[in-house]
Amino acid sequence: MSILVTGGAGFIGGNFVLDWCSLSDELLINLDKLTYAGNLDTLATLKGRDNHVFVQGDIGDKTLLAKLLKEYKPRAVINFAAESHVDRSIHGPSDFIETNIVGTFNLLEAVRAYWNDLSGSDKQEFRFLHVSTDEVYGTLGETDEPFSEVTPYEPNSPYSASKAASDHLVRAWHHTYGLPVLTTNCSNNYGPYHFPEKLIPLVILNALAGKPLPIYGDGQQIRDWLFVKDHCAAIRRVLEAGRLGETYNVGGWNEKTNLDVVNGICALLDELKPRADGRSYAEQITYVTDRPGHDRRYAIDARKIERELGWKPLETFETGIRKTVQWYLDNQEWVQNITSGSYREWTAKQYGA
Ligand code: NAD
Ligand code: DAU
C-alpha cells in the first residue's frame, strides 16, 4: 500500500508528510518540483526512513506521473502542489495558471488513466484528494455568515481564480468520468516550516532582524487562522472517511484582524526573546500600501466536517501561535537556509529596500 503526495516539500505538504511518516509505515511517494517554496530541509528528519521516497518533478509532467503511478500503484493521490502566494500572483500570474490549472489538469488526466486500469477493490477504494483554499469564495462583509460548502465561488485574485479553476476541474472529473475525488477548502494556515513570504513567519523573522513589520492598508482585514497540524489531521480524516465527490471546509474558528495577529506575535516575542533595548517589537509595525484587490474578510463554517467526520481543531490560536513563535526561535538554521538569494530578491521587489 502507498500514497502519492504532490507538493510535499512545501509548508502544508511538508507538515503532512512529516506527520504521515511518523504515524504510519505506509509508503509515501513525495512528488515536488522544488520551486522557491519547496525545501528539502523540511524533510531532513526523514533521511534513512524507508517509508518516504522523494521525487523531484512537475505535476504537469504526464510521462513522469504515469511512470510513478505504474511503479508504486498508490491507493490515493493527495494534491498539495500549487503556487500559493497571493502577492506573487499579482506580480506574475503565469506560473499560477501553469501549475494550478494546467498542472492540475495534467495530474487529473494521468490519475484518470491509472484509475481506469484498476479493478475490483483497488478501483473502488482509490481516492484523489485535492487540497484547496477558502479564497475561492471571495470576500466577506463584517456581518456576513462564514463560507459554507454551498457558498458561490467568487475568486478575486489571480491565485484564488487559479485555485477555483482547479476545484472546478476536479469536480468535473468526478461528475463526468466518475473519478473518486474529495476536495478540502481550508482557511489560513500557520505553524512550523512556513515560508517567510506569508504574514506570520514574515513578521516573526522581521521582528527578530530589527526590520519593519509591514501591515497592508489599515490592518483590519480578517483571516481565520488554523494551526497546520490540525489541517493535516483534517486531510487524513477526509481521506479516510470523506464522501466521494464532496467538498469539506476546514477552518480554525479563529477570526483575527491582521493587526491583532501582529500585535500578538510582538507580545510573545517581548516575553520569549526581549529586544536588547527593552522596547516592544510592536514599535517596528509599519503601515504600507495595501494589496491590490485585497479581500477584507475570510471565515470558515467548519460544521460539516465536524458533523460528518468528527474533525475539530485541537489548537486555539493562542496555543498554536506560541508553538509557532517558539519553533522559529528554535530553528534558526532552517530559517537561514531559505532567507538568502531569491528570497531577498522577492522582499526587495515587494517591500522595496
Ligand atoms: P507552498 O507554496 O508552501 O508549497 C507548495 C509546494 O508545491 C512547494 O513545495 C513547491 O515546490 C511545490 N510545487 C509548486 N509547483 C509545483 C509543480 N508544478 N509540480 C510539483 N510541485 C510543485 O504552499 P502551501 O502553503 O503549503 O499550500 C499547499 C496547498 O494548500 C496549496 O494547494 C494551497 O493552495 C493550499 N492551501 C494553502 C493554505 C495556506 O494558508 N498556506 C490554506 C488553504 C489551502
Ligand atoms: O485563506 C487561505 C489562504 O491563506 C491560502 O490559500 C494562501 O495560499 C495563503 O497564502 C493565505 O493567503 P493570504 O493572502 O490570506 O495570506 P498572507 O499571509 O499572504 O496574508 C495574510 C494577511 O496579511 C492578508 O490580509 C495580507 C496581510 N499581509 C500580508 C503580508 C505578506 C500584510 O498585511 N503584510 C504582509 O507583509
Short mmCIF file of C-alpha atoms and ligand atoms in Angstrom, two decimals:
data_model
loop_
_atom_site.label_atom_id
_atom_site.label_comp_id
_atom_site.label_asym_id
_atom_site.label_seq_id
_atom_site.Cartn_x
_atom_site.Cartn_y
_atom_site.Cartn_z
CA MET A 1 0.00 0.00 0.00
CA SER A 2 1.21 3.52 -0.73
CA ILE A 3 0.03 7.07 -1.26
CA LEU A 4 1.35 9.70 -3.68
CA VAL A 5 1.58 13.24 -2.34
CA THR A 6 2.36 16.26 -4.55
CA GLY A 7 3.93 19.43 -3.14
CA GLY A 8 5.21 17.61 -0.07
CA ALA A 9 8.30 19.82 0.29
CA GLY A 10 6.20 22.94 0.84
CA PHE A 11 4.67 24.28 4.04
CA ILE A 12 1.46 22.26 4.44
CA GLY A 13 2.56 19.31 2.31
CA GLY A 14 5.83 19.11 4.28
CA ASN A 15 3.98 19.06 7.61
CA PHE A 16 1.60 16.44 6.20
CA VAL A 17 4.48 14.22 5.04
CA LEU A 18 6.29 14.50 8.40
CA ASP A 19 3.12 13.63 10.32
CA TRP A 20 2.19 10.78 7.96
CA CYS A 21 5.63 9.18 8.15
CA SER A 22 5.63 9.31 11.94
CA LEU A 23 2.07 7.97 12.29
CA SER A 24 2.15 5.23 9.64
CA ASP A 25 4.51 2.73 7.99
CA GLU A 26 2.69 3.05 4.69
CA LEU A 27 4.97 4.16 1.85
CA LEU A 28 4.58 7.82 0.82
CA ILE A 29 5.88 8.98 -2.56
CA ASN A 30 6.50 12.71 -2.46
CA LEU A 31 6.50 14.46 -5.86
CA ASP A 32 7.63 18.08 -5.71
CA LYS A 33 9.11 20.41 -8.30
CA LEU A 34 11.16 22.23 -5.65
CA THR A 35 10.22 25.74 -6.66
CA TYR A 36 11.42 28.58 -4.40
CA ALA A 37 8.73 27.38 -1.92
CA GLY A 38 9.86 23.76 -1.82
CA ASN A 39 12.53 22.90 0.70
CA LEU A 40 14.17 19.54 1.34
CA ASP A 41 15.49 20.79 4.72
CA THR A 42 11.89 20.50 5.94
CA LEU A 43 12.11 16.75 5.32
CA ALA A 44 15.60 16.28 6.80
CA THR A 45 14.39 14.13 9.71
CA LEU A 46 13.07 11.57 7.21
CA LYS A 47 16.55 10.68 5.98
CA GLY A 48 17.04 6.92 6.26
CA ARG A 49 13.30 6.25 6.70
CA ASP A 50 12.15 3.59 4.27
CA ASN A 51 8.52 4.80 4.03
CA HIS A 52 9.38 8.08 2.27
CA VAL A 53 10.51 8.37 -1.37
CA PHE A 54 11.20 11.86 -2.72
CA VAL A 55 10.94 12.53 -6.47
CA GLN A 56 11.72 15.93 -7.94
CA GLY A 57 9.23 16.63 -10.72
CA ASP A 58 6.29 18.61 -12.02
CA ILE A 59 2.60 17.72 -11.63
CA GLY A 60 2.30 18.83 -15.26
CA ASP A 61 4.65 16.05 -16.42
CA LYS A 62 2.24 13.33 -17.53
CA THR A 63 5.01 10.90 -18.52
CA LEU A 64 6.62 11.07 -15.09
CA LEU A 65 3.21 10.75 -13.41
CA ALA A 66 2.30 7.68 -15.46
CA LYS A 67 5.63 6.09 -14.55
CA LEU A 68 5.22 6.79 -10.82
CA LEU A 69 1.62 5.58 -10.76
CA LYS A 70 2.57 2.37 -12.59
CA GLU A 71 5.56 1.70 -10.39
CA TYR A 72 4.06 2.42 -6.95
CA LYS A 73 0.34 1.71 -7.53
CA PRO A 74 -0.82 4.18 -4.85
CA ARG A 75 -4.23 3.78 -3.21
CA ALA A 76 -4.56 7.57 -3.10
CA VAL A 77 -3.15 10.78 -4.58
CA ILE A 78 -3.19 13.95 -2.46
CA ASN A 79 -2.59 17.16 -4.40
CA PHE A 80 -0.94 19.94 -2.36
CA ALA A 81 1.26 21.22 -5.22
CA ALA A 82 0.45 24.79 -6.17
CA GLU A 83 1.75 28.30 -6.48
CA SER A 84 0.30 29.63 -3.23
CA HIS A 85 1.22 33.27 -2.58
CA VAL A 86 -1.37 35.94 -3.46
CA ASP A 87 1.19 38.78 -3.75
CA ARG A 88 3.32 36.79 -6.19
CA SER A 89 0.20 36.03 -8.25
CA ILE A 90 -0.37 39.79 -8.57
CA HIS A 91 3.22 40.41 -9.76
CA GLY A 92 3.24 37.44 -12.16
CA PRO A 93 0.17 35.25 -12.66
CA SER A 94 1.52 32.93 -15.36
CA ASP A 95 3.12 30.32 -13.05
CA PHE A 96 -0.23 30.17 -11.22
CA ILE A 97 -2.09 29.37 -14.42
CA GLU A 98 0.56 26.83 -15.42
CA THR A 99 0.74 24.87 -12.17
CA ASN A 100 -2.63 25.41 -10.53
CA ILE A 101 -4.75 24.98 -13.65
CA VAL A 102 -2.77 23.22 -16.38
CA GLY A 103 -0.76 21.20 -13.85
CA THR A 104 -3.91 20.02 -12.04
CA PHE A 105 -5.47 19.13 -15.40
CA ASN A 106 -2.46 17.01 -16.37
CA LEU A 107 -2.43 15.37 -12.95
CA LEU A 108 -6.14 14.56 -13.22
CA GLU A 109 -5.64 13.04 -16.66
CA ALA A 110 -2.73 10.86 -15.52
CA VAL A 111 -4.68 9.73 -12.46
CA ARG A 112 -7.78 9.03 -14.54
CA ALA A 113 -5.82 6.79 -16.91
CA TYR A 114 -4.30 4.94 -13.94
CA TRP A 115 -7.64 4.58 -12.12
CA ASN A 116 -9.37 3.33 -15.31
CA ASP A 117 -6.96 0.41 -15.41
CA LEU A 118 -7.54 -0.57 -11.78
CA SER A 119 -10.11 -3.21 -10.93
CA GLY A 120 -12.05 -4.62 -8.00
CA SER A 121 -11.39 -3.16 -4.56
CA ASP A 122 -8.27 -1.27 -5.80
CA LYS A 123 -10.52 0.72 -8.11
CA GLN A 124 -13.32 1.09 -5.61
CA GLU A 125 -11.12 2.28 -2.77
CA PHE A 126 -8.88 4.65 -4.77
CA ARG A 127 -9.11 8.35 -3.83
CA PHE A 128 -7.91 11.64 -5.35
CA LEU A 129 -7.86 14.35 -2.68
CA HIS A 130 -7.46 17.94 -3.85
CA VAL A 131 -6.26 20.47 -1.27
CA SER A 132 -7.80 23.89 -1.86
CA THR A 133 -8.48 27.18 -0.18
CA ASP A 134 -11.28 29.33 1.26
CA GLU A 135 -10.14 32.17 -1.04
CA VAL A 136 -12.20 30.65 -3.88
CA TYR A 137 -15.32 32.04 -2.15
CA GLY A 138 -14.14 35.66 -2.42
CA THR A 139 -14.52 38.13 0.40
CA LEU A 140 -16.99 38.59 3.30
CA GLY A 141 -18.56 41.70 4.80
CA GLU A 142 -18.28 42.30 8.53
CA THR A 143 -21.62 40.67 9.36
CA ASP A 144 -21.83 38.01 6.62
CA GLU A 145 -22.15 34.35 7.58
CA PRO A 146 -18.88 32.39 7.23
CA PHE A 147 -18.22 30.48 3.98
CA SER A 148 -20.00 27.14 3.81
CA GLU A 149 -19.65 24.40 1.18
CA VAL A 150 -22.57 25.92 -0.78
CA THR A 151 -21.24 29.50 -0.87
CA PRO A 152 -20.88 30.50 -4.55
CA TYR A 153 -17.34 30.83 -5.91
CA GLU A 154 -16.23 34.48 -6.37
CA PRO A 155 -12.42 34.44 -6.55
CA ASN A 156 -10.77 37.87 -6.61
CA SER A 157 -7.03 37.36 -7.12
CA PRO A 158 -5.10 35.53 -9.85
CA TYR A 159 -4.16 32.98 -7.16
CA SER A 160 -7.72 32.34 -5.98
CA ALA A 161 -9.05 32.31 -9.56
CA SER A 162 -6.49 29.65 -10.47
CA LYS A 163 -7.41 27.56 -7.40
CA ALA A 164 -11.11 27.97 -8.21
CA ALA A 165 -10.43 26.71 -11.74
CA SER A 166 -8.59 23.68 -10.35
CA ASP A 167 -11.51 22.92 -7.99
CA HIS A 168 -13.90 23.03 -10.94
CA LEU A 169 -11.72 20.63 -12.93
CA VAL A 170 -11.63 18.20 -10.00
CA ARG A 171 -15.40 18.41 -9.63
CA ALA A 172 -15.93 17.84 -13.37
CA TRP A 173 -13.59 14.82 -13.44
CA HIS A 174 -15.82 13.26 -10.80
CA HIS A 175 -19.11 14.21 -12.40
CA THR A 176 -18.13 13.26 -15.95
CA TYR A 177 -15.64 10.43 -15.55
CA GLY A 178 -16.56 9.11 -12.10
CA LEU A 179 -13.06 9.77 -10.72
CA PRO A 180 -13.34 9.26 -6.92
CA VAL A 181 -12.41 12.74 -5.74
CA LEU A 182 -12.54 14.67 -2.47
CA THR A 183 -11.85 18.40 -2.08
CA THR A 184 -10.95 20.37 1.03
CA ASN A 185 -11.19 24.19 1.20
CA CYS A 186 -9.18 25.46 4.12
CA SER A 187 -8.59 28.82 5.80
CA ASN A 188 -5.20 30.43 6.55
CA ASN A 189 -2.65 28.00 7.99
CA TYR A 190 0.29 28.84 10.24
CA GLY A 191 2.92 26.80 12.05
CA PRO A 192 6.41 25.32 11.57
CA TYR A 193 8.18 25.37 8.16
CA HIS A 194 6.05 28.29 6.85
CA PHE A 195 7.91 30.18 4.12
CA PRO A 196 8.53 33.76 5.34
CA GLU A 197 6.77 35.49 2.45
CA LYS A 198 3.46 34.93 4.31
CA LEU A 199 2.33 37.26 7.10
CA ILE A 200 3.05 35.24 10.26
CA PRO A 201 6.57 33.94 9.54
CA LEU A 202 7.50 37.24 7.85
CA VAL A 203 6.56 39.20 10.97
CA ILE A 204 8.41 36.83 13.33
CA LEU A 205 11.60 36.97 11.27
CA ASN A 206 11.47 40.69 10.50
CA ALA A 207 10.88 41.44 14.19
CA LEU A 208 13.93 39.42 15.23
CA ALA A 209 16.03 41.05 12.48
CA GLY A 210 15.04 44.57 13.63
CA LYS A 211 13.20 45.21 10.34
CA PRO A 212 9.81 46.89 9.75
CA LEU A 213 6.67 44.77 10.23
CA PRO A 214 4.66 45.66 7.10
CA ILE A 215 0.90 46.00 7.57
CA TYR A 216 -1.05 46.35 4.33
CA GLY A 217 -3.65 49.14 4.36
CA ASP A 218 -5.36 49.64 7.73
CA GLY A 219 -4.55 46.15 9.08
CA GLN A 220 -8.24 45.50 9.81
CA GLN A 221 -8.55 42.65 7.28
CA ILE A 222 -9.68 39.43 8.91
CA ARG A 223 -8.36 35.90 8.41
CA ASP A 224 -9.48 32.65 10.09
CA TRP A 225 -6.29 31.01 11.33
CA LEU A 226 -5.72 27.24 11.63
CA PHE A 227 -2.64 25.52 13.04
CA VAL A 228 -1.13 23.47 10.20
CA LYS A 229 -1.11 20.17 12.16
CA ASP A 230 -4.89 20.50 12.56
CA HIS A 231 -5.23 20.94 8.78
CA CYS A 232 -3.11 17.81 8.23
CA ALA A 233 -5.36 15.84 10.61
CA ALA A 234 -8.43 17.07 8.72
CA ILE A 235 -6.95 15.88 5.41
CA ARG A 236 -6.18 12.44 6.87
CA ARG A 237 -9.76 12.22 8.14
CA VAL A 238 -11.30 13.27 4.80
CA LEU A 239 -9.10 10.75 3.00
CA GLU A 240 -10.24 8.04 5.39
CA ALA A 241 -13.95 8.71 5.52
CA GLY A 242 -14.95 11.62 3.25
CA ARG A 243 -17.93 11.03 0.94
CA LEU A 244 -16.97 10.80 -2.73
CA GLY A 245 -17.39 13.97 -4.76
CA GLU A 246 -17.94 16.06 -1.64
CA THR A 247 -16.11 19.18 -0.56
CA TYR A 248 -15.24 19.88 3.08
CA ASN A 249 -14.50 23.32 4.50
CA VAL A 250 -11.73 23.30 7.10
CA GLY A 251 -11.16 26.21 9.47
CA GLY A 252 -9.99 27.17 12.91
CA TRP A 253 -12.89 29.26 14.27
CA ASN A 254 -10.15 31.84 14.86
CA GLU A 255 -11.07 35.10 13.16
CA LYS A 256 -8.45 37.79 13.84
CA THR A 257 -7.56 41.11 12.27
CA ASN A 258 -4.05 41.27 10.83
CA LEU A 259 -3.17 43.97 13.34
CA ASP A 260 -4.25 41.73 16.25
CA VAL A 261 -2.16 38.86 14.86
CA VAL A 262 0.92 41.05 14.52
CA ASN A 263 0.49 42.62 17.97
CA GLY A 264 0.06 39.13 19.43
CA ILE A 265 3.31 37.95 17.86
CA CYS A 266 5.10 41.05 19.16
CA ALA A 267 3.82 40.39 22.69
CA LEU A 268 5.04 36.78 22.55
CA LEU A 269 8.46 37.84 21.30
CA ASP A 270 8.65 40.51 24.01
CA GLU A 271 8.21 37.67 26.50
CA LEU A 272 10.32 34.93 24.86
CA LYS A 273 13.15 36.97 23.29
CA PRO A 274 13.01 40.59 24.56
CA ARG A 275 14.64 43.29 22.44
CA ALA A 276 18.09 44.33 23.66
CA ASP A 277 16.82 47.90 24.23
CA GLY A 278 13.87 46.67 26.33
CA ARG A 279 11.29 48.24 24.00
CA SER A 280 8.44 46.32 22.36
CA TYR A 281 8.71 44.73 18.91
CA ALA A 282 5.35 46.42 18.22
CA GLU A 283 7.34 49.65 17.66
CA GLN A 284 8.54 48.08 14.38
CA ILE A 285 4.99 48.00 12.93
CA THR A 286 4.86 49.99 9.67
CA TYR A 287 1.80 50.68 7.52
CA VAL A 288 2.48 50.10 3.82
CA THR A 289 0.48 50.33 0.59
CA ASP A 290 -2.43 47.92 0.51
CA ARG A 291 -2.50 44.75 -1.62
CA PRO A 292 -4.46 45.44 -4.85
CA GLY A 293 -7.92 43.84 -4.67
CA HIS A 294 -7.27 42.85 -1.04
CA ASP A 295 -10.04 40.56 0.30
CA ARG A 296 -11.39 42.07 3.52
CA ARG A 297 -12.54 39.05 5.50
CA TYR A 298 -12.40 35.25 5.33
CA ALA A 299 -14.19 32.97 7.77
CA ILE A 300 -14.98 29.28 7.52
CA ASP A 301 -18.05 27.42 8.67
CA ALA A 302 -16.43 24.07 9.54
CA ARG A 303 -19.57 22.37 10.85
CA LYS A 304 -19.89 19.84 8.00
CA ILE A 305 -16.52 18.18 8.59
CA GLU A 306 -17.22 18.13 12.33
CA ARG A 307 -20.72 16.68 11.93
CA GLU A 308 -19.89 14.08 9.26
CA LEU A 309 -16.32 13.14 10.11
CA GLY A 310 -15.86 14.20 13.73
CA TRP A 311 -12.91 16.51 12.97
CA LYS A 312 -12.28 19.57 15.15
CA PRO A 313 -9.15 21.69 15.54
CA LEU A 314 -7.11 20.84 18.64
CA GLU A 315 -5.19 24.12 18.88
CA THR A 316 -6.59 27.51 19.79
CA PHE A 317 -4.86 30.49 18.17
CA GLU A 318 -3.17 31.25 21.49
CA THR A 319 -1.63 27.76 21.87
CA GLY A 320 -0.76 27.44 18.18
CA ILE A 321 0.89 30.83 17.80
CA ARG A 322 3.01 30.27 20.91
CA LYS A 323 4.26 26.94 19.48
CA THR A 324 4.93 28.64 16.15
CA VAL A 325 6.94 31.56 17.56
CA GLN A 326 8.93 29.13 19.71
CA TRP A 327 9.58 26.93 16.67
CA TYR A 328 11.08 29.85 14.73
CA LEU A 329 13.25 30.78 17.71
CA ASP A 330 14.48 27.17 17.94
CA ASN A 331 15.05 26.59 14.22
CA GLN A 332 17.24 29.45 13.06
CA GLU A 333 19.27 27.13 10.81
CA TRP A 334 16.18 26.21 8.74
CA VAL A 335 15.36 29.92 8.51
CA GLN A 336 18.86 30.96 7.47
CA ASN A 337 18.95 28.39 4.67
CA ILE A 338 15.88 29.83 2.98
CA THR A 339 16.29 33.55 3.54
CA SER A 340 19.04 34.10 1.02
CA GLY A 341 19.21 34.52 -2.77
CA SER A 342 15.79 34.56 -4.39
CA TYR A 343 14.09 35.35 -1.07
CA ARG A 344 16.00 38.64 -0.80
CA GLU A 345 15.08 39.46 -4.39
CA TRP A 346 11.39 38.87 -3.55
CA THR A 347 11.35 41.06 -0.43
CA ALA A 348 13.16 43.85 -2.28
CA LYS A 349 10.60 43.68 -5.10
CA GLN A 350 7.58 43.56 -2.78
CA TYR A 351 8.62 45.91 0.02
CA GLY A 352 11.40 47.97 -1.57
CA ALA A 353 14.79 48.44 0.00
P1 NAD B 1 3.72 26.25 -0.53
O1 NAD B 1 3.87 27.33 -1.54
O2 NAD B 1 4.40 26.38 0.77
O3 NAD B 1 4.19 24.87 -1.16
C1 NAD B 1 3.85 24.46 -2.46
C2 NAD B 1 4.73 23.27 -2.83
O4 NAD B 1 4.35 22.84 -4.14
C3 NAD B 1 6.23 23.61 -2.89
O5 NAD B 1 6.97 22.58 -2.27
C4 NAD B 1 6.52 23.65 -4.39
O6 NAD B 1 7.86 23.29 -4.71
C5 NAD B 1 5.52 22.65 -4.93
N1 NAD B 1 5.16 22.90 -6.34
C6 NAD B 1 4.85 24.10 -6.91
N2 NAD B 1 4.60 23.91 -8.22
C7 NAD B 1 4.73 22.59 -8.47
C8 NAD B 1 4.56 21.78 -9.62
N3 NAD B 1 4.23 22.32 -10.81
N4 NAD B 1 4.76 20.45 -9.52
C9 NAD B 1 5.13 19.90 -8.33
N5 NAD B 1 5.31 20.61 -7.22
C10 NAD B 1 5.11 21.94 -7.27
O7 NAD B 1 2.15 26.06 -0.35
P2 NAD B 1 1.33 25.66 0.96
O8 NAD B 1 1.05 26.87 1.73
O9 NAD B 1 1.98 24.50 1.59
O10 NAD B 1 -0.05 25.22 0.27
C11 NAD B 1 -0.25 23.86 -0.13
C12 NAD B 1 -1.63 23.75 -0.75
O11 NAD B 1 -2.62 24.12 0.21
C13 NAD B 1 -1.84 24.66 -1.96
O12 NAD B 1 -2.60 23.97 -2.90
C14 NAD B 1 -2.61 25.85 -1.39
O13 NAD B 1 -3.42 26.42 -2.37
C15 NAD B 1 -3.43 25.16 -0.33
N6 NAD B 1 -3.81 26.00 0.83
C16 NAD B 1 -2.88 26.74 1.49
C17 NAD B 1 -3.24 27.47 2.63
C18 NAD B 1 -2.25 28.28 3.42
O14 NAD B 1 -2.67 29.00 4.34
N7 NAD B 1 -0.97 28.20 3.15
C19 NAD B 1 -4.58 27.42 3.07
C20 NAD B 1 -5.51 26.66 2.36
C21 NAD B 1 -5.10 25.93 1.24
O1 DAU B 2 -7.07 31.72 3.13
C1 DAU B 2 -6.18 30.72 2.71
C2 DAU B 2 -5.01 31.35 2.00
O2 DAU B 2 -4.20 31.96 3.01
C3 DAU B 2 -4.20 30.37 1.19
O3 DAU B 2 -4.99 29.84 0.16
C4 DAU B 2 -2.94 31.03 0.61
O4 DAU B 2 -2.15 30.06 -0.05
C5 DAU B 2 -2.15 31.63 1.76
O5 DAU B 2 -1.01 32.31 1.26
C6 DAU B 2 -3.03 32.59 2.57
O6 DAU B 2 -3.36 33.77 1.80
P1 DAU B 2 -3.37 35.24 2.46
O7 DAU B 2 -3.20 36.22 1.39
O8 DAU B 2 -4.52 35.40 3.39
O9 DAU B 2 -2.03 35.10 3.39
P2 DAU B 2 -0.81 36.11 3.64
O10 DAU B 2 -0.02 35.51 4.76
O11 DAU B 2 -0.12 36.48 2.40
O12 DAU B 2 -1.55 37.39 4.20
C7 DAU B 2 -2.37 37.33 5.35
C8 DAU B 2 -2.96 38.71 5.56
O13 DAU B 2 -1.91 39.61 5.96
C9 DAU B 2 -3.57 39.30 4.32
O14 DAU B 2 -4.71 40.08 4.69
C10 DAU B 2 -2.49 40.23 3.76
C11 DAU B 2 -1.79 40.69 5.02
N1 DAU B 2 -0.33 40.98 4.89
C12 DAU B 2 0.45 40.04 4.30
C13 DAU B 2 1.80 40.26 4.16
C14 DAU B 2 2.69 39.23 3.49
C15 DAU B 2 0.19 42.16 5.39
O15 DAU B 2 -0.54 42.99 5.96
N2 DAU B 2 1.52 42.38 5.25
C16 DAU B 2 2.36 41.48 4.64
O16 DAU B 2 3.57 41.76 4.51
#
